Amino acid sequence: MEYVDPVTLACDTCALGGVLYELLCGLPPFERDGMAEPTLQARILHTPPPPMSRRLQATPAGMAGARGLRSIAAQQWCAARYRSA
C-alpha cells in the first residue's frame, strides 16, 4: 500500500480555484481530451490553465444565457438583502 500525503489547506485552495474557474467560464481548467491519467496529471502540474478570457470566448452560446441569468439573480438577491437591512 502506497503512502498518501495528508490533505492540506493547499489542496482545498487548489480545488476551490478549479471550482470557481468552472463556475465563472463554464469549462473546467483542464479537459481530459481522451488522454491517459498520468498525462493529464503531468499537464495539470506543469502547465498553467488557459486564461479565462480565452475560455470565455470559446464557451457555447447557451452558457452566455446561463451567465446572464446568474447575474440577474445575483442583482435581485443583493437588492432584496439590503432592502431588509
PDB file of C-alpha atoms in Angstrom, residues 1 10 12 17 20-21 23 26-27 35-36 38 61 67:
ATOM      1  CA  MET A   1       0.000   0.000   0.000  1.00  0.00           C
ATOM      2  CA  ALA A  10      -3.303  23.949  -0.120  1.00  0.00           C
ATOM      3  CA  ASP A  12      -8.580  22.695  -0.575  1.00  0.00           C
ATOM      4  CA  GLY A  17      -9.805  27.503  -7.567  1.00  0.00           C
ATOM      5  CA  LEU A  20     -14.512  28.806  -9.260  1.00  0.00           C
ATOM      6  CA  TYR A  21     -12.825  28.639 -12.670  1.00  0.00           C
ATOM      7  CA  LEU A  23     -18.335  28.314 -12.381  1.00  0.00           C
ATOM      8  CA  GLY A  26     -18.418  27.107 -17.776  1.00  0.00           C
ATOM      9  CA  LEU A  27     -15.475  24.834 -18.562  1.00  0.00           C
ATOM     10  CA  MET A  35      -5.516  11.467 -22.589  1.00  0.00           C
ATOM     11  CA  ALA A  36      -4.292   8.937 -20.041  1.00  0.00           C
ATOM     12  CA  PRO A  38      -0.650  10.217 -15.852  1.00  0.00           C
ATOM     13  CA  ALA A  61     -23.888  30.167 -26.706  1.00  0.00           C
ATOM     14  CA  ARG A  67     -24.262  33.615 -17.014  1.00  0.00           C
TER      15      ARG A  67
END
